[in-house]
PDB file of C-alpha atoms and ligand atoms in Angstrom:
ATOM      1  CA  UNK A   1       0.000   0.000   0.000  1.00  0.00           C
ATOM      2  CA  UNK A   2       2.868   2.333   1.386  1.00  0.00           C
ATOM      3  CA  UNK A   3       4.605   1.602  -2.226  1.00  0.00           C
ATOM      4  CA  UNK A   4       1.323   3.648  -3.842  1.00  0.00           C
ATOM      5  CA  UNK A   5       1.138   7.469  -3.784  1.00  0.00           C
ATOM      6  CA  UNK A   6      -1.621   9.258  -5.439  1.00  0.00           C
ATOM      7  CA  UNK A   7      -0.997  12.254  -8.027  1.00  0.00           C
ATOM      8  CA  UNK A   8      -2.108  14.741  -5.401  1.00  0.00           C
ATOM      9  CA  UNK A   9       0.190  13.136  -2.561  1.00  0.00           C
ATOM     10  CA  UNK A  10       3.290  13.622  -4.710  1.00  0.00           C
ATOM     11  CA  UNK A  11       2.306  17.379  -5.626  1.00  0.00           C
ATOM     12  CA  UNK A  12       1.491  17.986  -1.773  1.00  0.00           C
ATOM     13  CA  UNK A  13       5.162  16.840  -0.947  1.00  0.00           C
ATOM     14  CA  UNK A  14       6.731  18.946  -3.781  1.00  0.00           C
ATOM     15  CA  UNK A  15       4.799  21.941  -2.738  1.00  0.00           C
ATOM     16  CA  UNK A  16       5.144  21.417   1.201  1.00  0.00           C
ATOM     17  CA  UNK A  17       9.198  20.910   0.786  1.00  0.00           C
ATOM     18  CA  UNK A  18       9.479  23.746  -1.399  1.00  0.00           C
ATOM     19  CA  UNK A  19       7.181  25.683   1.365  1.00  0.00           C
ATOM     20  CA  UNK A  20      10.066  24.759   3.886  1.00  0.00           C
ATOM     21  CA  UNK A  21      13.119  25.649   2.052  1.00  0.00           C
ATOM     22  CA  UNK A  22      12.392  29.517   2.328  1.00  0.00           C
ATOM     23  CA  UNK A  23      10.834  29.316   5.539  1.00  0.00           C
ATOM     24  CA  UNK A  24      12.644  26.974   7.738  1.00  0.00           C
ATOM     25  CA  UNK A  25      14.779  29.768   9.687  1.00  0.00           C
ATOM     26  CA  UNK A  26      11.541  31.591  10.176  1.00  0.00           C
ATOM     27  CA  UNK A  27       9.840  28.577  11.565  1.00  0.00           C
ATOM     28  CA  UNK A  28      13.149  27.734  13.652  1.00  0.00           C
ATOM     29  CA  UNK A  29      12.684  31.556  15.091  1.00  0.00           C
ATOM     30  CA  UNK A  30       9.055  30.711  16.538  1.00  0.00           C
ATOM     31  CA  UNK A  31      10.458  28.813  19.307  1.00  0.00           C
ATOM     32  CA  UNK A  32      11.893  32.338  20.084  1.00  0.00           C
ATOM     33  CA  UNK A  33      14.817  32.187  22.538  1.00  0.00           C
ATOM     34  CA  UNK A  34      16.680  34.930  21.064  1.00  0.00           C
ATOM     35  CA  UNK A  35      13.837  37.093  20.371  1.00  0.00           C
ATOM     36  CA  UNK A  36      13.158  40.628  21.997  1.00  0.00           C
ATOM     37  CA  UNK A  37      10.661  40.526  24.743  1.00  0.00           C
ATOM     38  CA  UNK A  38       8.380  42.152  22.004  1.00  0.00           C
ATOM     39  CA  UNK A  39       8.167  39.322  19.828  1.00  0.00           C
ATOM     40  CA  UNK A  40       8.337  36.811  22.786  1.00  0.00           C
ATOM     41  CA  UNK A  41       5.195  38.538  23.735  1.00  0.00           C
ATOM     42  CA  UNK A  42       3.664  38.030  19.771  1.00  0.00           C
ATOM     43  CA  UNK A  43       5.170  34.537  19.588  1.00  0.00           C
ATOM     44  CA  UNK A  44       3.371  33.730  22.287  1.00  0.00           C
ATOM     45  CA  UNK A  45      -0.020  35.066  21.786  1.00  0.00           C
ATOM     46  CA  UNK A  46       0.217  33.736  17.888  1.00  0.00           C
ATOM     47  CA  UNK A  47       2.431  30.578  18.804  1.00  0.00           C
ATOM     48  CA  UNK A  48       1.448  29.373  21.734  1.00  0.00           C
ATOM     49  CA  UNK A  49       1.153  26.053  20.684  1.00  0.00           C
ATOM     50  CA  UNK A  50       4.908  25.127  19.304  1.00  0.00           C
ATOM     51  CA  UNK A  51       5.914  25.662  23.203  1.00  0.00           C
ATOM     52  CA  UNK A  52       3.009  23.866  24.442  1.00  0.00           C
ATOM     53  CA  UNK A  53       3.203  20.379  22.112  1.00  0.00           C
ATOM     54  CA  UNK A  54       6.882  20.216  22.932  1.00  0.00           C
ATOM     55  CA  UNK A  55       6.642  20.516  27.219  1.00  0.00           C
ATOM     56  CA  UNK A  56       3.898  17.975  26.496  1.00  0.00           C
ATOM     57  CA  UNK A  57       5.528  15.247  24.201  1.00  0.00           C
ATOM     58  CA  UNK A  58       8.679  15.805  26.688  1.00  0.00           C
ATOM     59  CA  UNK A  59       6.338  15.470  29.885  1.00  0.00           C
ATOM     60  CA  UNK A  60       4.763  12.215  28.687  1.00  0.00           C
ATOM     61  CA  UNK A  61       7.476  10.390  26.795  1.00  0.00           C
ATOM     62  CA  UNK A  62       8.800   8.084  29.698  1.00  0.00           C
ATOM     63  CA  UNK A  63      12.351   7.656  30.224  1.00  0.00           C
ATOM     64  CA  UNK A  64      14.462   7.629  26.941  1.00  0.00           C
ATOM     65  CA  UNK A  65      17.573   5.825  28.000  1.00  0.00           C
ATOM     66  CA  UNK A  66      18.293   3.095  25.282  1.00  0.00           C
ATOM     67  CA  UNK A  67      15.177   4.008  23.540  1.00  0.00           C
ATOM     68  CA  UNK A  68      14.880   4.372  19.359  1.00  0.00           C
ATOM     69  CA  UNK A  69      13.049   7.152  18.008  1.00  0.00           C
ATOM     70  CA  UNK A  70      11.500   7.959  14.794  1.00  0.00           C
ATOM     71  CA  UNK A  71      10.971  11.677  14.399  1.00  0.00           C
ATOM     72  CA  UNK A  72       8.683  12.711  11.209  1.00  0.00           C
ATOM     73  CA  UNK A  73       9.123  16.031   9.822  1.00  0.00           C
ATOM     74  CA  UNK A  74      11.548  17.191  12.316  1.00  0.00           C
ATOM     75  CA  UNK A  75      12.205  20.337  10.741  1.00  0.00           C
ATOM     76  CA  UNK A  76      15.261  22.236  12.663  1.00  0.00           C
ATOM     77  CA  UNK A  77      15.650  19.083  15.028  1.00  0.00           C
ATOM     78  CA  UNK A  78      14.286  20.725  18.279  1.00  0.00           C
ATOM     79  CA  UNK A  79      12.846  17.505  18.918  1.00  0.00           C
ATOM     80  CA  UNK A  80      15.790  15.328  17.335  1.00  0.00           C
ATOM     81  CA  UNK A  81      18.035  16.541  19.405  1.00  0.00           C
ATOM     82  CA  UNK A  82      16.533  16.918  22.662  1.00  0.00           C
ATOM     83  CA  UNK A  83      15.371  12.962  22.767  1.00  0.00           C
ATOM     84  CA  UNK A  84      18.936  12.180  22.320  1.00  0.00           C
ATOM     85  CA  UNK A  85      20.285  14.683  25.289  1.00  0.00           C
ATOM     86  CA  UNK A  86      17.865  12.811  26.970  1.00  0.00           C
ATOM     87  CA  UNK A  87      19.465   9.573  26.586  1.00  0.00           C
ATOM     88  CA  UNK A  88      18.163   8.072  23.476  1.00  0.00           C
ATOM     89  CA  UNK A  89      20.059   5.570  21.823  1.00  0.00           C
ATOM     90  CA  UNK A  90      18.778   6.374  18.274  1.00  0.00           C
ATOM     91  CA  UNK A  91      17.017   9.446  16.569  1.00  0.00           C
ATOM     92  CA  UNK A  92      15.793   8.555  12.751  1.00  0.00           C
ATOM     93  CA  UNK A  93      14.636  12.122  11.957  1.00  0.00           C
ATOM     94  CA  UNK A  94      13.423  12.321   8.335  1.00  0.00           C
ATOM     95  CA  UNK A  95      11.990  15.491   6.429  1.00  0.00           C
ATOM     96  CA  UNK A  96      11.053  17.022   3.123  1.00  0.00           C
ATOM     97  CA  UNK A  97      13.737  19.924   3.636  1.00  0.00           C
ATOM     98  CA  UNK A  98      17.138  20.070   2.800  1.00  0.00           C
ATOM     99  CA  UNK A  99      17.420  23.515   4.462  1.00  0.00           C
ATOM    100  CA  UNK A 100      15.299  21.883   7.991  1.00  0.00           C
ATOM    101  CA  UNK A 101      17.978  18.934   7.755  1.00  0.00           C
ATOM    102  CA  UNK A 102      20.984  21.509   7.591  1.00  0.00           C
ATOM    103  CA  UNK A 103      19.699  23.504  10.384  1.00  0.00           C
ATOM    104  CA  UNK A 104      19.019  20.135  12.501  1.00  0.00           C
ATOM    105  CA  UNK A 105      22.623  18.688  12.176  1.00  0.00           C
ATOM    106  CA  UNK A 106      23.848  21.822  13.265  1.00  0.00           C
ATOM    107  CA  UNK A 107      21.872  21.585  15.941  1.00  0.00           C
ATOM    108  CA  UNK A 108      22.646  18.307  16.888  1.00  0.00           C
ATOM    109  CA  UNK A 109      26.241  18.476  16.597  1.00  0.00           C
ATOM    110  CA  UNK A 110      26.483  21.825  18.731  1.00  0.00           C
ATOM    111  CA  UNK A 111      24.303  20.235  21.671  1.00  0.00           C
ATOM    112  CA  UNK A 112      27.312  17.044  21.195  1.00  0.00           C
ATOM    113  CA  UNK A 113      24.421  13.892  19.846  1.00  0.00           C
ATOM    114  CA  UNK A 114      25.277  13.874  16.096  1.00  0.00           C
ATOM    115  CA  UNK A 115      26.505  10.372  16.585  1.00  0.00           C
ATOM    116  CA  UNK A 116      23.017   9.089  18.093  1.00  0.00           C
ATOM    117  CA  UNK A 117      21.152  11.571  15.215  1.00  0.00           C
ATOM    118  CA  UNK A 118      20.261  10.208  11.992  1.00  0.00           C
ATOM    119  CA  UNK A 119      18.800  13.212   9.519  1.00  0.00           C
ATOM    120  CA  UNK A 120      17.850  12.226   6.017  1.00  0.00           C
ATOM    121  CA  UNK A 121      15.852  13.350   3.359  1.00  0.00           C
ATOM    122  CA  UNK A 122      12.726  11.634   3.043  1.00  0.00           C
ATOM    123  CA  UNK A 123       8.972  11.895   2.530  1.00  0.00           C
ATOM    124  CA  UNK A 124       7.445   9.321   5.332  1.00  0.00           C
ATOM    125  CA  UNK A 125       4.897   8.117   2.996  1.00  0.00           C
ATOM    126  CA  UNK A 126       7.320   6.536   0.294  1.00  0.00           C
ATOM    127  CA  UNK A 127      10.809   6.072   2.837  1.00  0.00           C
ATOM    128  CA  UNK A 128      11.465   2.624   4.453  1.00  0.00           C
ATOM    129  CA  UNK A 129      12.518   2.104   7.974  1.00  0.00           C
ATOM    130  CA  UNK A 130      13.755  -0.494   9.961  1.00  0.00           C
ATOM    131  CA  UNK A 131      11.431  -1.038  12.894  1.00  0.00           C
ATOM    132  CA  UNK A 132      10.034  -1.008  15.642  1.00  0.00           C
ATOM    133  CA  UNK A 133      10.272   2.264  17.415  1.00  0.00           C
ATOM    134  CA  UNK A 134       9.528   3.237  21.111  1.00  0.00           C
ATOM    135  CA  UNK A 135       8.520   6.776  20.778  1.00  0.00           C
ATOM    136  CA  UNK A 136       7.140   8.109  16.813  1.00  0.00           C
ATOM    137  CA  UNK A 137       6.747  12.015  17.145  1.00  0.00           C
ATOM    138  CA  UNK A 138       4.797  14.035  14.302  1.00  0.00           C
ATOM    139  CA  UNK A 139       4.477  17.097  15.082  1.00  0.00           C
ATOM    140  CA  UNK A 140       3.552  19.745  13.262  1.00  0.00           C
ATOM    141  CA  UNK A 141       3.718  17.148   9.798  1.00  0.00           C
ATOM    142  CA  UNK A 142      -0.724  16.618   9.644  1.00  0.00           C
ATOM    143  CA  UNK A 143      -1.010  20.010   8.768  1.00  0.00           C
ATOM    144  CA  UNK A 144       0.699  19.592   5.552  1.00  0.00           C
ATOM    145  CA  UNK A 145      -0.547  15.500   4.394  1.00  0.00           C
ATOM    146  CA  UNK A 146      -3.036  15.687   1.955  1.00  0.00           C
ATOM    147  CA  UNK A 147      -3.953  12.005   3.018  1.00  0.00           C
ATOM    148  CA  UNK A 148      -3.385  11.121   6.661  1.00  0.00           C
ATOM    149  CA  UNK A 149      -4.860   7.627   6.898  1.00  0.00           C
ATOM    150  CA  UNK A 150      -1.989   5.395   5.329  1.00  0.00           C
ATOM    151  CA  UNK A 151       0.677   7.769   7.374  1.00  0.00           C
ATOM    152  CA  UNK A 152      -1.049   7.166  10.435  1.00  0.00           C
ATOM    153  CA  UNK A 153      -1.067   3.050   9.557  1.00  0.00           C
ATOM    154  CA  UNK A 154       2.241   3.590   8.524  1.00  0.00           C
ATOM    155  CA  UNK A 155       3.372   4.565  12.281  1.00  0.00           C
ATOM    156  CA  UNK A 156       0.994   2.441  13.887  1.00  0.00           C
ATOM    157  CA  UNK A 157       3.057  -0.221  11.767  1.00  0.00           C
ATOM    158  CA  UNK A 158       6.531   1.229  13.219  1.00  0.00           C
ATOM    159  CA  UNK A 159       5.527   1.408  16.597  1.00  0.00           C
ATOM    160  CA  UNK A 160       5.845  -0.663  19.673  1.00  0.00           C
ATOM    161  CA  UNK A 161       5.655   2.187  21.967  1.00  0.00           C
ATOM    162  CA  UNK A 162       4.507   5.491  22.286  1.00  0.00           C
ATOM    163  CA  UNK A 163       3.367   8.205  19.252  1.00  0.00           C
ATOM    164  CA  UNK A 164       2.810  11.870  19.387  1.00  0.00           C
ATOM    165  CA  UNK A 165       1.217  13.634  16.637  1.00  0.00           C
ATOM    166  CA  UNK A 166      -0.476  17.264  16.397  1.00  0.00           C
ATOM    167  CA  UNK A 167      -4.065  18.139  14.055  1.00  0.00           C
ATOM    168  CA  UNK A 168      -4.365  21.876  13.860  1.00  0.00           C
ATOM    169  CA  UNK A 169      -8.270  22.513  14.694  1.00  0.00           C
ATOM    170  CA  UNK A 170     -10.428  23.085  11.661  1.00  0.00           C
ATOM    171  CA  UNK A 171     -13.084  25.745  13.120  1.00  0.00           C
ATOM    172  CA  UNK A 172     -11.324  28.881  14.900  1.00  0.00           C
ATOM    173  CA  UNK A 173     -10.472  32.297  13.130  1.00  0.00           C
ATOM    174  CA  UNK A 174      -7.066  31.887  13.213  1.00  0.00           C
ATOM    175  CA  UNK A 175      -7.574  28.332  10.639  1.00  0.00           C
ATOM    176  CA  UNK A 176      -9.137  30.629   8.147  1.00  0.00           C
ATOM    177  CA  UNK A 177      -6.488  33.132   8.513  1.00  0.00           C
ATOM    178  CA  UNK A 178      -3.547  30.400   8.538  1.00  0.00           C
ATOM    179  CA  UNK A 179      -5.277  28.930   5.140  1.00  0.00           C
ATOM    180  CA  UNK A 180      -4.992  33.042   3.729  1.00  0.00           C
ATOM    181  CA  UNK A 181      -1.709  32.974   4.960  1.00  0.00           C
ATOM    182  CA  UNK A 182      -0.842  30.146   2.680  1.00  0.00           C
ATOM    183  CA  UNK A 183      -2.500  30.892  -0.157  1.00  0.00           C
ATOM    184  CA  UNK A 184       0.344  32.939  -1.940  1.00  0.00           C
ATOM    185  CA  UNK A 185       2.716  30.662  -1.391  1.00  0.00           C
ATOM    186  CA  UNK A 186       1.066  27.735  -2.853  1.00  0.00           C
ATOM    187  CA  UNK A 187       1.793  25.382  -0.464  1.00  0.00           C
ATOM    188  CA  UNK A 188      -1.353  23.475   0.950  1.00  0.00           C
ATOM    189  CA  UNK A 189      -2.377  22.920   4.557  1.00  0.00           C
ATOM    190  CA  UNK A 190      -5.259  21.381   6.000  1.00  0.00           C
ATOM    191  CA  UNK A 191      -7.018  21.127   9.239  1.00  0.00           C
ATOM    192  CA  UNK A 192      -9.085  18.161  11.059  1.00  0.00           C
ATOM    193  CA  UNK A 193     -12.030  18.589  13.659  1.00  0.00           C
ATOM    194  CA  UNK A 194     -12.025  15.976  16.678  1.00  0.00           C
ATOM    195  CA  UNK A 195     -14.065  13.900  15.134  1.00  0.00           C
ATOM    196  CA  UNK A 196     -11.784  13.140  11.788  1.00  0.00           C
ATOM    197  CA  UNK A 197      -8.558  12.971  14.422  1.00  0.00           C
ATOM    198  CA  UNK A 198     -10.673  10.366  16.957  1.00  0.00           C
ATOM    199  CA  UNK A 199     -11.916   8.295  13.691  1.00  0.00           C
ATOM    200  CA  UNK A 200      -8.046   8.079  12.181  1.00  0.00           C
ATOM    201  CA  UNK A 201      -6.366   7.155  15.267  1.00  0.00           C
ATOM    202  CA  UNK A 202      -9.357   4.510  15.728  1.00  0.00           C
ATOM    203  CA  UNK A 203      -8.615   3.224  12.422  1.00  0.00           C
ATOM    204  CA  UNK A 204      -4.793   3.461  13.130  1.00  0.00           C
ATOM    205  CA  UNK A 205      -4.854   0.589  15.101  1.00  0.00           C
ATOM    206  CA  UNK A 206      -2.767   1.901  18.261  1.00  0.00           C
ATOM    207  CA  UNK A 207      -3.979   0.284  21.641  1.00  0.00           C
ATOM    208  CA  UNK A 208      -4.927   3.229  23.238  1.00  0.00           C
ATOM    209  CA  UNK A 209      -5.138   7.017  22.472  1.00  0.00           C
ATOM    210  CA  UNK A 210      -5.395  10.684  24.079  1.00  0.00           C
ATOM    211  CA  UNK A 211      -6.806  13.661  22.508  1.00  0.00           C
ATOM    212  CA  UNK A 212      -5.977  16.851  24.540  1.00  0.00           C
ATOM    213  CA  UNK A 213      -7.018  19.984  22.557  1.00  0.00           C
ATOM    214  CA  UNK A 214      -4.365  23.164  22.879  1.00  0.00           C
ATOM    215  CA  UNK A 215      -4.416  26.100  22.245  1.00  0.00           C
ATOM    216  CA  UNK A 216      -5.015  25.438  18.040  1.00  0.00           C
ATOM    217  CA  UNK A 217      -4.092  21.967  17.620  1.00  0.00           C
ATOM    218  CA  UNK A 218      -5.024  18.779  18.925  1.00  0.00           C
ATOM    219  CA  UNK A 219      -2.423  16.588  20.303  1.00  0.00           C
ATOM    220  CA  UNK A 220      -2.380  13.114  20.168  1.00  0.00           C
ATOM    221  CA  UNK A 221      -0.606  11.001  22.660  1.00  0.00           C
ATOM    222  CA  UNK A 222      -0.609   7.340  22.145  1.00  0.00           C
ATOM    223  CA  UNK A 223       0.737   3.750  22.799  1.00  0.00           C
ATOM    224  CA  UNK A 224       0.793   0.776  20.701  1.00  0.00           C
ATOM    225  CA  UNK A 225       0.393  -1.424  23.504  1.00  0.00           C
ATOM    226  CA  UNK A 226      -2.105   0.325  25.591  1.00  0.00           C
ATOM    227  CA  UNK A 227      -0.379   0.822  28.521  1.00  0.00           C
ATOM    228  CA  UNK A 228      -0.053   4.302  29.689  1.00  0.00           C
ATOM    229  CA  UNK A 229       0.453   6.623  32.593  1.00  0.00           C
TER     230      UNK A 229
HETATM  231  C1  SAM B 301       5.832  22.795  10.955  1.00  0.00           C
HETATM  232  S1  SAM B 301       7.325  21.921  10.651  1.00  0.00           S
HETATM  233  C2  SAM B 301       7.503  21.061  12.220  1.00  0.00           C
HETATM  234  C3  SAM B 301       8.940  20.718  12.556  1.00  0.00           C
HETATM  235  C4  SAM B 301       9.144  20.006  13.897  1.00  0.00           C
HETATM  236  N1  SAM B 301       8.407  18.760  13.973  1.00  0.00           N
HETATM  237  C5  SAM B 301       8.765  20.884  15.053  1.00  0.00           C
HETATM  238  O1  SAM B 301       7.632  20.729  15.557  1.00  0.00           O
HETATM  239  O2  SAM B 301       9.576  21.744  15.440  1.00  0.00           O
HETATM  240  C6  SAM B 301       6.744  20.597   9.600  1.00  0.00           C
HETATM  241  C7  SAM B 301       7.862  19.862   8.897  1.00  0.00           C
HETATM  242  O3  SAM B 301       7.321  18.660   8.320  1.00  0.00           O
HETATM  243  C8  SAM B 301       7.993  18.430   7.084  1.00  0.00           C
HETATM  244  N2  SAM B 301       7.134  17.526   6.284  1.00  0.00           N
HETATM  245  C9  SAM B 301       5.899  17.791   5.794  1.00  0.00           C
HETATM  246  N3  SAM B 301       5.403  16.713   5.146  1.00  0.00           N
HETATM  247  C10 SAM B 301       6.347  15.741   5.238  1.00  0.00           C
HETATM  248  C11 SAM B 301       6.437  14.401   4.768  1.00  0.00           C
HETATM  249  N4  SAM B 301       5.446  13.848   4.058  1.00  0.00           N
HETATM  250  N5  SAM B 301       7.547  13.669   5.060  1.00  0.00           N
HETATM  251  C12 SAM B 301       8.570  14.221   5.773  1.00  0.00           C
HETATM  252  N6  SAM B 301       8.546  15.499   6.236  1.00  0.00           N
HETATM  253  C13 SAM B 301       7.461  16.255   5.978  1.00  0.00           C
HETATM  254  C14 SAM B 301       8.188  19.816   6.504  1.00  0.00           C
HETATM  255  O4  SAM B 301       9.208  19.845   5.524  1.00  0.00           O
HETATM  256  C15 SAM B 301       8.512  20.636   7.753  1.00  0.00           C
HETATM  257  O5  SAM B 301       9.883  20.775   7.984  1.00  0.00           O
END
């Protein structure tokens, strides 16, 4: 199934990677440490949500020691790089982006984990990857599939532990003025309601599964397995 991509799939990639090569530094910046207090302050009213789906994927990961970890779209490796500071023994972190990747191994070789860090070039719904994993983050990657359900399979597949993911929320302003945002740069995005995020992780297959709804997205903690704390 994974081996089949649909027309629209492969122009959604094209036009998503292309979206992050001229933006990636921008999108780096919203996690904002070196920012004025000024656009700390606009960050956070606007961006609340990059800050709050990374204390919670951090807060409810378990320990990491030994652990392998498959991170989709990792962009600048915030997420990358952080799992293996934390003591895990292997971070696959794929994405559509040369420019993300570049920014990422910088990353990870400054904070001393390139040799646990694994960043390549890859679109998750055509790559291979030898499994399992124990933790599967995708974060901030729904917002620009044009298809989630074989993605979703596709993890549930990798998994024998626990998966994050993030669905930006379909019915607030701030949707409408994200999709206007988009529009002149070409690149698509798309948002879910709870009801299309509870019926694809049902259909996933994972064991058991959270929906918390932030501040514009909802998160989605889950584990293959069912167990969970
Ligand atoms: C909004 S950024 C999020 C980066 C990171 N996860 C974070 O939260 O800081 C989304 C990233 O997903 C990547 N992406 C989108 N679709 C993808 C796909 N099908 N396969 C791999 N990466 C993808 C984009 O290139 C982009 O860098």
């Amino acid at each position: 199934m994974f081996g089949m991509m649909t027309g629209r799939e492969r122009d959604t990639a094209r036009r998503v990677g292309r979206y992050f090569e001229t933006h990636s530094r921008r999108y780096d910046e919203l996690y904002g440490e070196r920012h004025s207090p000024v656009q700390r302050l606009v960050n956070r009213l606007l961006h609340r949500v990059i800050q709050e789906r990374f204390d919670l994927t951090f807060a409810r990961c378990g320990p990491l020691g030994g652990k392998r970890v498959l991170d989709i779209g990792c962009g600048s490796g915030r997420y990358a790089v952080r799992f293996a500071q934390e003591g895990a023994a292997e971070v696959v972190a794929i994405d559509l982006s040369p420019r993300m990747l570049e920014l990422a191994e910088a990353r990870a070789r400054a904070a001393g984990v390139a040799d646990r860090c694994r960043f390549e070039r890859a679109d998750f719904a055509r790559a291979a990857f030898r499994g399992p994993f124990d933790i599967i983050t995708a974060i901030g990657l729904f917002d620009y599939v044009a298809e989630p359900e074989p993605l979703l399979v596709k993890m549930r597949g990798l998994s024998r532990g626990r998966a994050f993911a993030s669905f930006p929320m379909r019915w607030q302003v701030r949707a409408l003025i994200r999709r206007l945002s988009f529009l002149p740069s070409g690149c698509p995005i798309y948002f879910y309601d709870r009801r299309d995020v509870a019926r694809l992780w049902a259909d996933a297959g994972f064991g058991r599964w959270e929906v918390v709804a932030l501040d514009r997205d909802y998160f989605v903690l889950a584990d293959a397995d069912g167990g969970f704390d």
